[in-house]
Each structure stands twice: as C-alpha cells, then as structure tokens.
Coordinates of C-alpha atoms in Angstrom, one line a residue:
M1 CA 59.9 77.5 -39.6
E2 CA 62.4 79.8 -37.9
E3 CA 62.0 80.1 -34.1
S4 CA 61.3 83.8 -34.5
E5 CA 58.4 83.2 -36.8
I6 CA 54.8 82.8 -35.6
T7 CA 52.0 81.2 -37.6
N8 CA 48.4 82.5 -37.1
K9 CA 45.8 79.8 -37.0
S10 CA 42.1 79.9 -36.6
I11 CA 40.7 78.2 -33.5
G12 CA 37.1 79.4 -33.6
S13 CA 34.4 76.8 -32.6
T14 CA 32.6 77.5 -35.8
E15 CA 35.6 76.7 -38.0
I16 CA 36.3 73.5 -36.0
D17 CA 32.7 72.3 -36.1
S18 CA 32.5 72.6 -39.9
F19 CA 35.4 70.1 -40.4
V20 CA 34.8 67.5 -37.7
E21 CA 32.6 64.5 -38.3
P22 CA 30.1 63.4 -35.7
N23 CA 31.4 61.2 -32.8
V24 CA 35.0 62.4 -33.5
D25 CA 37.2 63.0 -30.4
R26 CA 37.0 66.8 -30.6
S27 CA 39.4 67.3 -27.7
S28 CA 42.2 66.3 -30.0
Q29 CA 41.1 68.9 -32.5
N30 CA 41.8 71.8 -30.1
A31 CA 45.5 72.7 -30.3
L32 CA 45.4 74.8 -27.1
P33 CA 44.9 73.5 -23.5
R34 CA 41.6 75.1 -22.8
T35 CA 37.9 74.2 -22.8
V36 CA 36.3 77.4 -24.0
L37 CA 37.3 78.6 -27.5
R38 CA 37.3 82.0 -29.4
P39 CA 36.8 82.5 -33.1
N40 CA 40.1 84.4 -33.3
T41 CA 43.7 83.9 -34.4
Y42 CA 46.5 82.7 -32.2
S43 CA 50.3 82.4 -32.4
L44 CA 51.7 79.4 -30.6
L45 CA 55.0 80.2 -28.9
D46 CA 55.9 76.6 -28.1
G47 CA 59.3 75.3 -29.3
E48 CA 62.9 76.1 -28.5
W49 CA 63.6 78.7 -25.9
K50 CA 66.8 80.0 -24.4
F51 CA 67.3 78.6 -20.9
Q52 CA 69.4 79.0 -17.7
L53 CA 69.2 78.0 -14.1
D54 CA 69.6 80.8 -11.5
Q55 CA 70.2 78.9 -8.2
E56 CA 72.0 81.9 -6.7
D57 CA 69.0 84.1 -7.6
R58 CA 71.1 86.7 -9.4
G59 CA 68.8 87.2 -12.4
L60 CA 66.5 89.8 -10.9
L61 CA 69.4 91.8 -9.4
E62 CA 71.4 91.7 -12.6
G63 CA 68.4 92.5 -14.8
W64 CA 68.5 89.4 -17.0
Y65 CA 65.1 90.5 -18.5
L66 CA 66.8 93.6 -20.0
G67 CA 69.4 91.5 -21.8
H68 CA 71.3 88.4 -21.0
K69 CA 73.3 85.6 -22.8
Y70 CA 71.6 82.3 -22.0
P71 CA 74.0 79.3 -22.4
H72 CA 71.3 76.6 -23.0
T73 CA 68.1 75.9 -24.9
A74 CA 65.0 74.0 -23.7
H75 CA 61.8 72.9 -25.3
W76 CA 58.6 74.6 -24.1
P77 CA 56.4 73.0 -22.9
G78 CA 58.5 70.9 -20.6
S79 CA 59.5 70.7 -17.0
V80 CA 62.4 72.4 -15.3
E81 CA 63.5 69.0 -14.2
E82 CA 63.7 67.7 -17.8
H83 CA 65.6 70.9 -18.8
M84 CA 68.1 70.5 -16.0
A85 CA 68.8 66.9 -17.0
K86 CA 69.3 68.0 -20.6
T87 CA 71.9 70.7 -19.7
R88 CA 73.8 68.1 -17.7
G89 CA 73.6 65.5 -20.5
E90 CA 71.5 63.2 -18.3
V91 CA 68.6 61.0 -19.4
Q92 CA 66.6 61.0 -16.2
A93 CA 64.9 64.2 -14.8
A94 CA 67.2 65.8 -12.3
P95 CA 66.1 66.2 -8.7
W96 CA 66.7 69.4 -6.8
Q97 CA 66.7 70.5 -3.2
D98 CA 65.1 73.4 -1.3
K99 CA 64.4 75.7 -4.3
I100 CA 64.7 76.0 -8.1
I101 CA 64.8 79.2 -10.2
A102 CA 64.9 79.1 -14.0
W103 CA 64.8 81.7 -16.7
Y104 CA 63.4 81.2 -20.3
E105 CA 63.5 83.6 -23.2
R106 CA 62.6 83.6 -26.9
E107 CA 62.1 86.0 -29.7
F108 CA 59.1 86.4 -32.0
T109 CA 58.3 88.8 -34.8
R110 CA 55.6 91.4 -34.4
P111 CA 52.2 90.1 -35.5
E112 CA 50.2 92.0 -38.0
K113 CA 48.8 95.3 -36.9
I114 CA 45.3 95.0 -35.7
E115 CA 42.9 97.0 -37.8
S116 CA 39.8 97.2 -35.6
N117 CA 39.4 100.9 -34.6
G118 CA 40.6 100.1 -31.2
K119 CA 38.1 97.2 -30.6
T120 CA 40.7 94.4 -30.3
M121 CA 44.0 93.9 -28.6
Y122 CA 46.6 91.1 -28.0
Q123 CA 46.6 88.7 -25.1
L124 CA 49.4 86.4 -23.9
T125 CA 48.3 83.2 -22.2
F126 CA 50.2 80.5 -20.3
G127 CA 48.3 77.2 -20.2
A128 CA 50.1 76.5 -16.8
C129 CA 53.4 77.5 -15.4
G130 CA 54.9 77.8 -12.0
Y131 CA 54.8 77.8 -9.0
E132 CA 55.8 81.5 -9.2
T133 CA 56.0 83.1 -12.6
R134 CA 57.1 86.5 -13.7
V135 CA 56.9 87.6 -17.3
W136 CA 58.6 90.5 -19.2
L137 CA 57.9 91.7 -22.7
N138 CA 60.8 93.6 -24.2
G139 CA 62.1 94.2 -20.7
R140 CA 58.8 95.5 -19.4
L141 CA 57.3 93.5 -16.5
L142 CA 53.7 92.4 -17.3
T143 CA 50.8 92.5 -14.9
D144 CA 48.2 89.7 -15.4
I145 CA 44.5 90.3 -15.8
E146 CA 44.0 89.6 -12.1
G147 CA 46.3 92.5 -11.3
G148 CA 49.4 90.6 -10.1
D149 CA 53.0 91.1 -11.1
V150 CA 53.7 87.5 -10.0
H151 CA 51.4 84.6 -10.9
Y152 CA 51.2 81.9 -8.2
G153 CA 50.1 78.3 -9.0
E154 CA 51.1 75.7 -11.5
Y155 CA 47.9 73.9 -12.5
T156 CA 45.7 76.5 -14.3
S157 CA 46.1 79.1 -17.1
F158 CA 46.7 82.9 -16.7
S159 CA 46.8 85.8 -19.1
F160 CA 48.3 89.2 -19.8
E161 CA 46.7 91.9 -22.0
I162 CA 49.3 93.4 -24.3
N163 CA 49.5 97.0 -25.3
E164 CA 50.1 97.0 -29.0
E165 CA 52.3 100.0 -28.7
H166 CA 54.8 98.0 -26.7
L167 CA 55.4 95.5 -29.5
L168 CA 58.5 95.9 -31.6
P169 CA 59.4 94.5 -35.1
V170 CA 61.3 91.7 -33.2
N171 CA 60.2 91.1 -29.6
W172 CA 61.7 89.2 -26.7
L173 CA 59.7 87.4 -24.1
T174 CA 61.4 86.6 -20.8
V175 CA 60.0 84.3 -18.1
R176 CA 61.3 83.7 -14.6
I177 CA 60.0 80.6 -12.9
S178 CA 60.7 79.7 -9.2
H179 CA 59.6 76.8 -7.1
S180 CA 60.6 75.4 -3.7
M181 CA 60.0 72.5 -1.4
D182 CA 57.7 74.8 0.6
A183 CA 55.1 72.5 2.3
E184 CA 52.6 75.3 2.6
V185 CA 51.9 75.6 -1.2
P186 CA 49.6 73.2 -3.1
R187 CA 51.8 70.4 -4.6
G188 CA 49.8 67.2 -4.6
K189 CA 52.1 64.2 -4.3
Q190 CA 55.3 66.0 -5.4
E191 CA 57.9 65.9 -2.7
S192 CA 58.4 68.7 -0.1
H193 CA 60.3 69.5 3.1
V194 CA 57.6 67.3 4.9
Y195 CA 57.1 64.4 2.5
K196 CA 60.3 63.2 0.7
R197 CA 60.4 61.4 -2.6
G198 CA 59.9 57.6 -2.3
G199 CA 57.0 55.3 -1.9
I200 CA 53.8 57.3 -2.7
W201 CA 55.7 60.6 -3.0
Y202 CA 57.0 61.7 -6.4
Q203 CA 59.7 63.8 -7.9
T204 CA 58.7 67.4 -8.6
F205 CA 57.3 68.2 -12.0
S206 CA 57.3 72.0 -12.3
G207 CA 57.9 74.9 -14.6
A208 CA 56.8 75.4 -18.2
V209 CA 54.4 72.5 -18.2
R210 CA 51.8 73.7 -20.8
S211 CA 51.7 75.7 -24.0
V212 CA 52.0 79.5 -24.2
W213 CA 50.3 81.5 -27.0
L214 CA 49.6 85.1 -28.2
E215 CA 46.1 85.7 -29.5
T216 CA 43.8 88.5 -30.6
I217 CA 41.0 89.4 -28.2
E218 CA 38.4 92.1 -27.9
R219 CA 38.9 95.0 -25.4
N220 CA 35.3 94.4 -24.1
R221 CA 34.6 90.7 -24.0
L222 CA 33.5 87.6 -22.2
R223 CA 36.3 85.8 -20.5
S224 CA 36.8 82.1 -21.2
R225 CA 35.4 81.2 -17.7
V226 CA 31.9 79.9 -18.1
G227 CA 29.8 78.1 -15.5
V228 CA 26.9 75.8 -16.3
F229 CA 24.2 74.5 -13.9
S230 CA 21.2 72.6 -15.4
L231 CA 17.7 72.0 -14.1
I232 CA 16.9 68.8 -16.0
E233 CA 13.2 68.7 -14.9
D234 CA 12.5 72.0 -16.6
S235 CA 15.1 71.9 -19.4
L236 CA 16.7 75.0 -18.0
V237 CA 20.4 75.9 -18.1
R238 CA 21.9 78.6 -16.0
F239 CA 25.1 80.1 -17.5
G240 CA 27.6 82.1 -15.5
F241 CA 29.7 84.5 -17.6
T242 CA 32.5 86.8 -16.6
T243 CA 32.7 90.1 -18.5
R244 CA 35.9 92.0 -19.0
I245 CA 35.2 95.7 -19.8
H246 CA 37.6 98.6 -20.7
D247 CA 34.9 100.9 -22.1
P248 CA 31.8 101.3 -19.8
G249 CA 28.4 101.4 -21.4
Q250 CA 25.4 99.5 -22.6
Y251 CA 26.0 96.0 -23.9
T252 CA 23.9 93.0 -25.1
L253 CA 24.8 89.5 -24.1
R254 CA 23.5 87.2 -26.8
L255 CA 23.3 83.5 -26.2
H256 CA 22.7 80.8 -28.8
V257 CA 22.4 77.0 -28.1
Y258 CA 22.9 74.4 -30.8
E259 CA 23.0 70.7 -31.2
R260 CA 26.7 69.8 -31.1
E261 CA 26.4 67.1 -33.7
G262 CA 24.5 67.0 -36.9
E263 CA 24.0 69.3 -39.9
N264 CA 21.3 71.6 -38.4
N265 CA 22.9 75.0 -37.8
Q266 CA 19.8 76.6 -36.6
P267 CA 19.9 77.4 -32.9
L268 CA 17.6 75.4 -30.6
A269 CA 17.4 78.4 -28.2
S270 CA 18.4 82.0 -28.3
S271 CA 18.1 85.0 -26.0
D272 CA 19.4 88.5 -25.6
F273 CA 20.1 90.1 -22.2
Q274 CA 20.7 93.8 -21.8
L275 CA 23.6 94.8 -19.5
R276 CA 24.9 98.0 -18.2
L277 CA 28.6 97.3 -17.5
E278 CA 31.2 99.3 -15.7
A279 CA 35.0 99.0 -16.3
G280 CA 36.6 95.9 -14.8
Q281 CA 35.2 92.4 -14.4
K282 CA 31.8 91.2 -13.3
Q283 CA 30.0 87.9 -13.2
Q284 CA 26.6 87.7 -14.7
H285 CA 24.2 84.7 -14.6
V286 CA 21.5 84.1 -17.2
V287 CA 19.1 81.3 -17.8
I288 CA 17.9 79.8 -21.1
Q289 CA 15.4 77.0 -21.8
I290 CA 16.2 74.3 -24.3
P291 CA 13.0 72.7 -25.7
N292 CA 12.9 68.8 -25.5
A293 CA 16.4 68.8 -24.0
Q294 CA 18.3 65.5 -23.9
I295 CA 20.2 64.8 -20.7
W296 CA 23.9 63.8 -20.5
C297 CA 25.0 60.5 -19.0
P298 CA 27.8 58.0 -19.4
E299 CA 25.7 55.7 -21.7
N300 CA 24.6 58.6 -23.9
P301 CA 26.9 61.7 -23.4
H302 CA 24.7 64.1 -25.3
L303 CA 26.3 67.5 -25.6
Y304 CA 25.1 70.9 -26.8
R305 CA 27.2 73.7 -28.2
F306 CA 26.8 77.3 -27.0
E307 CA 27.9 80.6 -28.6
A308 CA 27.9 83.7 -26.5
Q309 CA 28.4 87.2 -27.8
L310 CA 29.0 90.5 -25.9
I311 CA 27.8 93.2 -28.3
D312 CA 28.6 96.9 -27.8
H313 CA 26.4 99.9 -28.8
S314 CA 27.9 100.0 -32.3
G315 CA 27.0 96.3 -32.9
Y316 CA 30.6 95.0 -32.6
A317 CA 30.5 91.5 -31.1
A318 CA 33.1 89.6 -29.0
E319 CA 32.4 85.8 -29.0
I320 CA 33.3 82.7 -27.1
G321 CA 32.0 79.1 -27.6
G322 CA 32.1 75.7 -26.0
H323 CA 30.0 72.7 -25.1
F324 CA 27.9 71.6 -22.2
G325 CA 25.5 68.9 -21.1
L326 CA 22.4 68.8 -18.9
R327 CA 22.9 66.5 -15.9
K328 CA 22.0 66.4 -12.2
I329 CA 24.0 64.8 -9.4
E330 CA 22.6 64.2 -5.9
A331 CA 23.5 62.2 -2.8
R332 CA 20.3 61.0 -1.1
G333 CA 20.4 58.4 1.7
R334 CA 22.7 55.6 0.9
H335 CA 22.8 56.3 -2.9
I336 CA 24.1 58.6 -5.5
Y337 CA 21.6 59.7 -8.1
L338 CA 22.6 60.8 -11.6
N339 CA 19.6 62.4 -13.4
N340 CA 17.3 61.2 -10.7
S341 CA 18.4 57.5 -11.2
E342 CA 20.5 55.6 -8.8
I343 CA 24.0 55.0 -10.1
Y344 CA 26.9 52.8 -8.8
I345 CA 30.3 54.3 -9.1
D346 CA 32.7 51.9 -10.8
G347 CA 35.8 54.1 -10.4
I348 CA 39.6 54.0 -10.7
L349 CA 42.3 56.2 -9.3
Y350 CA 44.3 58.1 -11.9
Q351 CA 47.6 59.9 -11.3
P352 CA 48.8 61.3 -14.6
G353 CA 52.2 62.3 -13.3
T354 CA 54.4 63.4 -16.2
A355 CA 52.2 61.9 -18.9
T356 CA 51.8 63.9 -22.1
Y357 CA 48.5 65.0 -23.4
E358 CA 48.4 62.2 -25.9
E359 CA 49.2 59.6 -23.2
M360 CA 46.5 61.0 -21.0
R361 CA 44.0 60.6 -23.9
R362 CA 45.1 56.9 -24.3
H363 CA 44.6 56.4 -20.5
M364 CA 41.1 57.8 -20.6
Y365 CA 40.0 55.4 -23.4
A366 CA 41.7 52.5 -21.6
M367 CA 39.9 53.3 -18.3
K368 CA 36.6 53.3 -20.3
E369 CA 37.6 49.9 -21.7
L370 CA 38.2 48.6 -18.2
G371 CA 34.5 49.2 -17.5
C372 CA 34.9 52.3 -15.3
N373 CA 32.2 55.0 -15.3
L374 CA 34.3 57.3 -13.2
V375 CA 38.0 58.4 -13.0
R376 CA 39.3 60.0 -9.8
V377 CA 42.0 62.4 -10.9
H378 CA 44.2 62.2 -7.8
I379 CA 45.3 65.6 -6.4
A380 CA 46.9 66.7 -9.7
G381 CA 46.3 69.2 -12.4
I382 CA 45.7 67.9 -15.9
D383 CA 45.4 69.3 -19.4
P384 CA 41.9 70.9 -19.6
R385 CA 41.2 69.1 -22.9
I386 CA 41.0 65.9 -20.9
Y387 CA 37.9 67.2 -19.2
N388 CA 36.4 67.8 -22.6
L389 CA 37.3 64.3 -23.7
A390 CA 35.5 62.9 -20.6
D391 CA 32.4 64.8 -21.6
E392 CA 32.6 63.3 -25.1
I393 CA 33.1 59.7 -24.2
G394 CA 30.8 59.7 -21.1
M395 CA 33.3 59.3 -18.3
L396 CA 32.4 60.8 -14.9
L397 CA 35.2 62.7 -13.1
W398 CA 36.1 63.2 -9.5
V399 CA 38.7 66.0 -9.2
E400 CA 40.7 67.2 -6.2
V401 CA 42.7 70.2 -5.1
P402 CA 46.4 69.5 -5.1
S403 CA 47.2 69.6 -1.4
P404 CA 49.8 71.4 0.6
H405 CA 51.8 69.2 3.0
T406 CA 51.4 71.0 6.3
S407 CA 48.5 72.6 8.1
T408 CA 48.9 76.3 8.7
K409 CA 47.0 79.5 8.2
R410 CA 49.2 80.2 5.1
S411 CA 48.7 76.7 3.7
R412 CA 44.9 77.1 4.0
E413 CA 45.1 80.5 2.2
N414 CA 47.1 78.9 -0.6
H415 CA 44.7 75.9 -0.8
W416 CA 41.7 78.3 -1.1
K417 CA 43.3 80.3 -3.9
E418 CA 44.2 77.1 -5.8
L419 CA 40.6 75.9 -5.4
L420 CA 39.2 79.1 -6.8
R421 CA 41.6 79.0 -9.8
M422 CA 40.6 75.5 -10.6
L423 CA 36.9 76.1 -10.2
A424 CA 36.9 79.0 -12.6
L425 CA 38.1 76.8 -15.5
I426 CA 36.1 73.5 -14.8
E427 CA 32.5 74.7 -14.6
T428 CA 31.2 73.8 -18.1
N429 CA 32.1 70.1 -18.0
P430 CA 29.1 67.8 -17.2
A431 CA 31.6 64.9 -16.6
V432 CA 32.9 66.5 -13.3
I433 CA 30.6 65.4 -10.6
I434 CA 32.7 65.2 -7.4
W435 CA 35.3 67.5 -5.8
S436 CA 37.6 66.6 -2.9
L437 CA 39.0 69.4 -0.8
Y438 CA 41.6 67.3 1.0
N439 CA 42.9 63.7 0.8
E440 CA 43.9 61.6 3.8
D441 CA 44.3 64.9 5.8
W442 CA 47.5 65.9 3.8
G443 CA 47.8 69.6 4.5
A444 CA 45.2 69.2 7.3
Q445 CA 47.0 66.9 9.6
D446 CA 45.6 68.5 12.7
I447 CA 42.0 68.1 11.5
A448 CA 41.1 66.1 14.6
T449 CA 42.6 68.6 17.1
N450 CA 42.5 72.0 15.6
P451 CA 39.1 73.8 15.4
E452 CA 40.5 76.4 12.9
T453 CA 41.4 73.6 10.4
R454 CA 37.9 72.1 10.7
Q455 CA 36.2 75.5 10.4
Y456 CA 38.1 76.3 7.2
I457 CA 37.1 73.0 5.7
M458 CA 33.5 73.5 6.8
D459 CA 33.3 77.0 5.5
T460 CA 34.8 75.8 2.1
F461 CA 32.3 73.0 2.0
H462 CA 29.4 75.4 2.6
Y463 CA 30.7 77.8 0.0
M464 CA 30.9 75.0 -2.6
K465 CA 27.4 73.8 -1.9
I466 CA 25.9 77.3 -2.3
K467 CA 27.9 78.5 -5.3
Y468 CA 28.4 75.2 -7.1
P469 CA 25.3 73.1 -6.6
Q470 CA 26.3 71.0 -9.7
F471 CA 29.0 69.2 -7.7
L472 CA 29.1 66.8 -4.8
V473 CA 31.8 67.7 -2.3
V474 CA 34.0 65.6 -0.1
D475 CA 35.7 67.4 2.8
N476 CA 38.7 65.0 3.5
D477 CA 38.7 61.9 1.4
G478 CA 39.6 58.6 3.1
W479 CA 39.0 59.2 6.8
Q480 CA 38.6 61.9 9.4
H481 CA 35.5 63.5 7.9
I482 CA 34.1 66.4 9.9
S483 CA 31.0 66.1 12.0
Y484 CA 29.4 69.3 13.4
E485 CA 26.4 69.0 15.6
G486 CA 26.1 65.5 14.3
K487 CA 25.9 66.6 10.6
L488 CA 28.6 65.3 8.2
K489 CA 30.3 68.1 6.3
S490 CA 30.7 65.9 3.3
D491 CA 28.2 64.7 0.7
I492 CA 29.8 61.2 0.9
L493 CA 31.3 59.2 3.7
T494 CA 34.4 57.8 2.0
S495 CA 36.9 55.3 3.2
H496 CA 40.3 54.0 2.0
L497 CA 40.6 50.3 2.7
Y498 CA 43.8 48.4 1.9
T499 CA 44.2 44.7 2.5
P500 CA 45.2 41.9 0.1
D501 CA 43.4 39.3 2.3
L502 CA 39.8 38.4 1.2
P503 CA 38.5 37.4 4.7
R504 CA 39.9 40.7 6.1
W505 CA 38.3 42.6 3.2
I506 CA 34.9 41.0 4.0
E507 CA 35.3 42.0 7.7
L508 CA 36.2 45.6 6.9
L509 CA 33.2 46.0 4.5
D510 CA 30.9 44.6 7.2
Q511 CA 32.3 47.0 9.7
L512 CA 32.0 49.9 7.4
T513 CA 28.4 49.3 6.4
A514 CA 27.4 48.6 10.0
G515 CA 28.4 52.2 10.8
Q516 CA 31.6 51.4 12.8
M517 CA 33.7 54.6 12.8
E518 CA 36.9 53.3 14.3
G519 CA 39.2 50.5 13.4
V520 CA 38.0 50.4 9.8
A521 CA 40.4 52.8 8.0
A522 CA 43.9 53.9 9.1
F523 CA 42.3 56.7 11.2
P524 CA 38.8 57.2 12.6
L525 CA 36.3 57.8 9.8
V526 CA 34.8 60.9 11.5
V527 CA 36.2 63.6 13.8
G528 CA 34.6 66.6 15.6
D529 CA 31.2 66.1 17.2
Q530 CA 29.7 62.6 17.6
Y531 CA 28.3 61.2 14.4
F532 CA 25.9 58.3 14.2
F533 CA 25.7 56.6 10.8
R534 CA 22.3 55.3 10.0
G535 CA 22.5 55.2 6.2
Q536 CA 21.9 59.0 5.8
V537 CA 24.8 59.5 3.3
P538 CA 26.3 57.3 0.6
L539 CA 29.4 55.1 1.4
I540 CA 32.2 55.0 -1.2
V541 CA 35.3 52.9 -0.8
S542 CA 37.3 55.5 -2.6
E543 CA 40.6 53.6 -2.6
W544 CA 41.2 49.9 -2.4
G545 CA 43.4 47.2 -4.0
G546 CA 46.7 48.6 -4.9
F547 CA 47.7 45.0 -5.8
G548 CA 51.2 44.9 -7.1
F549 CA 52.5 47.8 -4.8
S550 CA 54.7 46.3 -2.1
D551 CA 53.2 48.5 0.6
Y552 CA 49.7 47.1 0.0
G553 CA 50.5 43.5 -0.9
G554 CA 48.5 41.3 -3.1
P555 CA 49.3 39.3 -6.2
N556 CA 51.9 40.3 -8.8
D557 CA 50.8 37.7 -11.3
L558 CA 48.4 39.5 -13.7
N559 CA 45.9 36.6 -14.0
E560 CA 45.8 36.1 -10.2
R561 CA 45.5 39.9 -9.8
A562 CA 42.5 40.0 -12.1
E563 CA 40.8 37.1 -10.2
R564 CA 41.4 38.9 -6.9
I565 CA 39.9 42.1 -8.2
K566 CA 36.8 40.2 -9.3
Q567 CA 36.4 38.7 -5.8
F568 CA 36.9 42.0 -4.0
K569 CA 34.5 43.7 -6.4
Q570 CA 31.8 41.0 -5.8
E571 CA 32.0 41.6 -2.1
L572 CA 31.6 45.3 -2.6
R573 CA 28.4 44.8 -4.6
K574 CA 26.8 42.6 -2.0
R575 CA 26.6 45.5 0.4
P576 CA 24.8 48.8 0.6
I577 CA 27.8 50.7 -0.8
A578 CA 27.4 53.5 -3.4
G579 CA 30.6 53.0 -5.3
D580 CA 34.3 52.1 -5.2
V581 CA 37.6 53.4 -6.7
Y582 CA 40.2 50.8 -7.6
T583 CA 43.8 51.9 -7.0
Q584 CA 45.2 52.5 -9.6
A585 CA 45.2 53.0 -13.4
T586 CA 49.0 53.2 -14.3
N587 CA 52.3 52.6 -12.7
I588 CA 54.0 55.8 -11.5
E589 CA 57.5 55.9 -10.0
D590 CA 57.6 53.5 -7.0
E591 CA 53.9 52.6 -7.2
R592 CA 53.9 49.5 -9.5
N593 CA 50.2 48.7 -9.2
G594 CA 48.8 49.9 -12.5
L595 CA 46.4 48.0 -14.9
I596 CA 47.3 50.1 -18.0
D597 CA 50.5 50.6 -19.8
P598 CA 51.5 54.3 -19.1
H599 CA 52.7 54.9 -22.6
T600 CA 50.6 52.8 -25.0
G601 CA 47.4 52.6 -23.0
A602 CA 47.2 48.8 -23.4
L603 CA 45.4 46.8 -20.7
S604 CA 47.3 44.2 -18.6
V605 CA 44.0 42.7 -17.4
P606 CA 40.8 41.7 -19.2
A607 CA 38.6 44.5 -20.6
G608 CA 35.5 45.2 -18.5
L609 CA 37.1 44.0 -15.3
L610 CA 36.0 46.9 -13.2
N611 CA 32.4 47.1 -14.5
S612 CA 29.5 46.1 -12.3
G613 CA 27.3 45.5 -15.2
Q614 CA 24.4 47.4 -13.9
D615 CA 21.9 49.5 -16.0
D616 CA 21.7 52.6 -13.8
G617 CA 19.0 54.2 -15.9
S618 CA 20.5 57.7 -15.7
C619 CA 19.8 58.4 -19.4
R620 CA 16.0 57.8 -19.1
S621 CA 13.8 60.8 -19.8
N622 CA 12.4 62.6 -16.8

C-alpha cells in the first residue's frame, strides 16, 4: 500500500464480538489503543512520515506547516529519541539536553464523502503524543475537542473534529512536538533538570509514542469516556457518560447490557433515559440493574458488555461499546476487602519503559504466571489495551500519576491536569483498584514543611474519594504520608523497605507492624499532625527486594534469589500486613533486578514464586 493510501476498517464492538471465541484475549483484537469502541470506520495513519528536528525553533517562524522539505523519514508510532538515532545512523536512542523540537508530516488521500445528511463528521485522534503537540491539516491549525490549540501531556489520547470542507483530494497532516527537561511537568522516571539519567532515572521516551487515526463520528454523540461504579449487593451499576452535542435538543440515552461471552445476544438489562441537551459537553450519570449479576475477581474475571446509544429526535443513533465488571474494593481496619472478602495483595512493580504493546502483553501474562494478583504500574503511561487485558485475565492494577520532579505551584497544576486526563480514560476497568498521587515525594519534596503541598494532596485525595469511590487512593507512596488532625489522608499506609539482610528485614517488619513511624523507611512514614497507628488502616510494603540491583544488594544467582524471595515473603505473611509489591518485573536500563525477560516474557525464577497461596474468597456470591 502506498503511504498516501488509507484503508477503512470496521472496529465496532458488535463486529469484533461475532468473530472472537470465548476466553480469547480480546485486547489483541483491538487495533487501536483505546478501551471504548465505536461501530464505525477508521483510517490508521501509522507508518512512514517525513521528519526533521528543529532545535533552533525555526519551524513556527518559517511556517513549515504551510510547506517544507523534510530531509528525513520516521516510523510513527515511535519516539523522537529513536528517530534522532536513525537520522544519525546510530543504533541506540539518542539523548538530548534541555529541549527537543521535532516536526512530522505525511500525506493521505481524501476519505469517501460522508453521506449522512450532516449527521456524521470526521475525527482525528492521537493515542498519545507530546509533551506539547500542535497539529495542522493542510496548513490550518487544529483546535482539539477540549478547546486548545496546543495539547499538553504525553500519556493519554486527544482528538480533533475535522470539518469535511477542509479536506482536499490529497491532504497533508503536520505535527510539531516539543519537550524539555522541565522538572515541573509530569515525567515519571524520565530524566529532568533535577534528576539526571543513571541509577533509577531513565532516558526520555517522548514524541509520537502511540498510533494516530482518522475515523467517522457522529456530530451528536457519546464520547469514549465512560465511568463505571458498581454496587454489588444490589446488582446495580452506575454509568457516567459524556455527551458531545452540536445540535441542542431532546435526546434518548439507550443502554443495553449483555453477557460478554456466549451465544445469547439478548440483553440482560436495558433502559432508556430522556435527556434535554444543550450544545457542548455534559456528564450524565445513569443507573441500571443487572439481574443475578456475577461479580468480577481475579479467580473469575467475569465481564459484561455494554452498548450505549445517543438517539436524536429523528431516530438517528450514535453508539459506543465496551466492557465492565462488578466489583467492590474497600480498606477496613488492617485489611483490604475485594467484594466484601479479605484479600492479600501479591504484587509486583512494573515499569514498562520503552516496551512495545506486544511486549507488555507478554509481561502481563508472565506476571500472572509468577503468582501475582496485582501489578503496580509505576508512574508511567501504558497502552490502554493493557488495562483491558488485565480485566480479561483477572489481574488487579495499581496505577500512578507520572510525577513532576519539583514541588511548585505550577508543578501541582500540571500534576492535577495529568491526573484528570488519566482518570477520564481509566474508569471502566474493574482491574484498576488503587491510585497513587505521588511516589516517594517526587514532585512533592517539601511535603513535610510546606502546608500548601500537603493541602493540595489532601484536596486531591478528598476529590478522588468523592468522585471516584471505586478506587482506593494513596497520597504519597512509600513514606511521608499526610496526617491531618490525626487522620491519615491515604486509604493505605505504605512503606518502601529495602534490605538484602533477612535479620534486618524481620526487624523492619516488626517495627512497621508495631506502629513505629520513624527509622523504618528512608523518611518518616507520616508527616503533618501527630498520627498514632493502632491498626486502623491496612499496611502494604509497596516496594521491597530489588535483588540484583547494585543499590539494593541481594543475590545475583537466580536460584539463590528465588530462595531469598521465598524467605522474605514468608516473613511478610507471618504479620498483620495487607499486601506487598516485589520490585520488580523486568530489567530496565541500569536497574538489573527483573524476574522476567523484557522481550520474550520468559521467567528467570520458578512460576508461582510470588503467590501466597491463599483463597481470598472474593468471588463468592454476596
């Protein structure tokens, strides 16, 4: 196929369901990096693009988007660092200093004219790109659906509605991407002006990191941002939909729920909701009851399928679809309860780094084989299809906001915006049970001394607890949790404990469970007002081990490492601790402490090593 050609493909949930056998990994059936689907057509714009660096920042002034001869090519998706290396004839991704600016351009032929009496239009979507992205179509600067000429962020998708009149027989799409070492923007463990590459800090991985596609959408529709909160005792599910309206009027929101597997295509539950909608966007919550509902849990990850339609006065319907599961997560006393049954967290820390989608899929299956029931995705963005895969295979997820590297008013504003962008796209997945706002006070280094930093984290914690009751929330993972009036502003008291010495490990665990707040982790476990631990919140050792990484010590021999992990795990289970997260799944750059081959997914230690072997009962009927 020529680069200027685009192939239309159907991605509707109905079409996919009709060809997939039960128990098949459906995440791999979805060609696009998103969790909610539309029964429409799309044109994937991945492949070879023209490419040029712009380190002198001349492109905007010289109007490259109006016409420019680009000397290089690059494959999208891919990182700016990879593309830099290719242009220099290098194998390794090229580092950069201070800032990076890159331009991309490609041509595509005009799609077929939409014949819908003005009911549908085109939409251009980027799976992820950044940190700052500007997009031009045929020299015309596009404004995204949120109203911005510049999109900020590099972990989540964003879209542009396309006026069909602006499409030509042959079109050119121009993208300008800029990033910097700015420590005030969310960047996770990618290096910055504050934390330089080396040790636990990694090279940047930025730019055109996920697919881009052109698709047909309805002018008046439901956006692919759906929230799900279930009340398992009453078999009730609350859906949160976002409407996008160009033509105000009376609409019907029609919701159908089906079994995800099996041959029965009759809905288990259906309901209509009458809405009067104005132009713009609005969130609407509706509730539906599912008779004899089965709950979702790691041992039996039972999923339902939903189809939601927004129907206008003429009967024209705009549809989205996806899956969900009924589950309940709580922190009560010393324990975590999944579906009203106590559960122990057998977790592992996962840093995907530059892994491809296929490699991440292999990692997920490998972590399941290790005996884990939870993966802590460590301050990084991942392909959304991995969340769907976790739902399908029954893997709990702990997700985190990629952190800035310095604590300022601006860094907190950027952190808040990144959190909202992530939340909007990770609300349907029952696998996601825990969110961390910060990790080891990166981006909140003054948490112990600055009341403004603590207030921001407390306000965000309260916001999460009110608007997203389906999640547990950790304020600052590892240490320096916030106490206000003696109340912990975290659902879980977490601690990062690193020692290769078994007697010291036993001592640390005894101190932790006894409620000792200082001298256990690298910093005091709690800051702010006085806090007295009496077993009122669960304890999780959310990082430990690291065996094989020189900074943490421990055995390099794999057999000896496996035996040490067993010993450490046994000591954890002897104590009133709610869970643990072994560090870590795969090697990444200087951290050579993985248990899984980063490319093949093969285990280097025995299967089931991290499993506690308990029957948590979280799948029993209520």
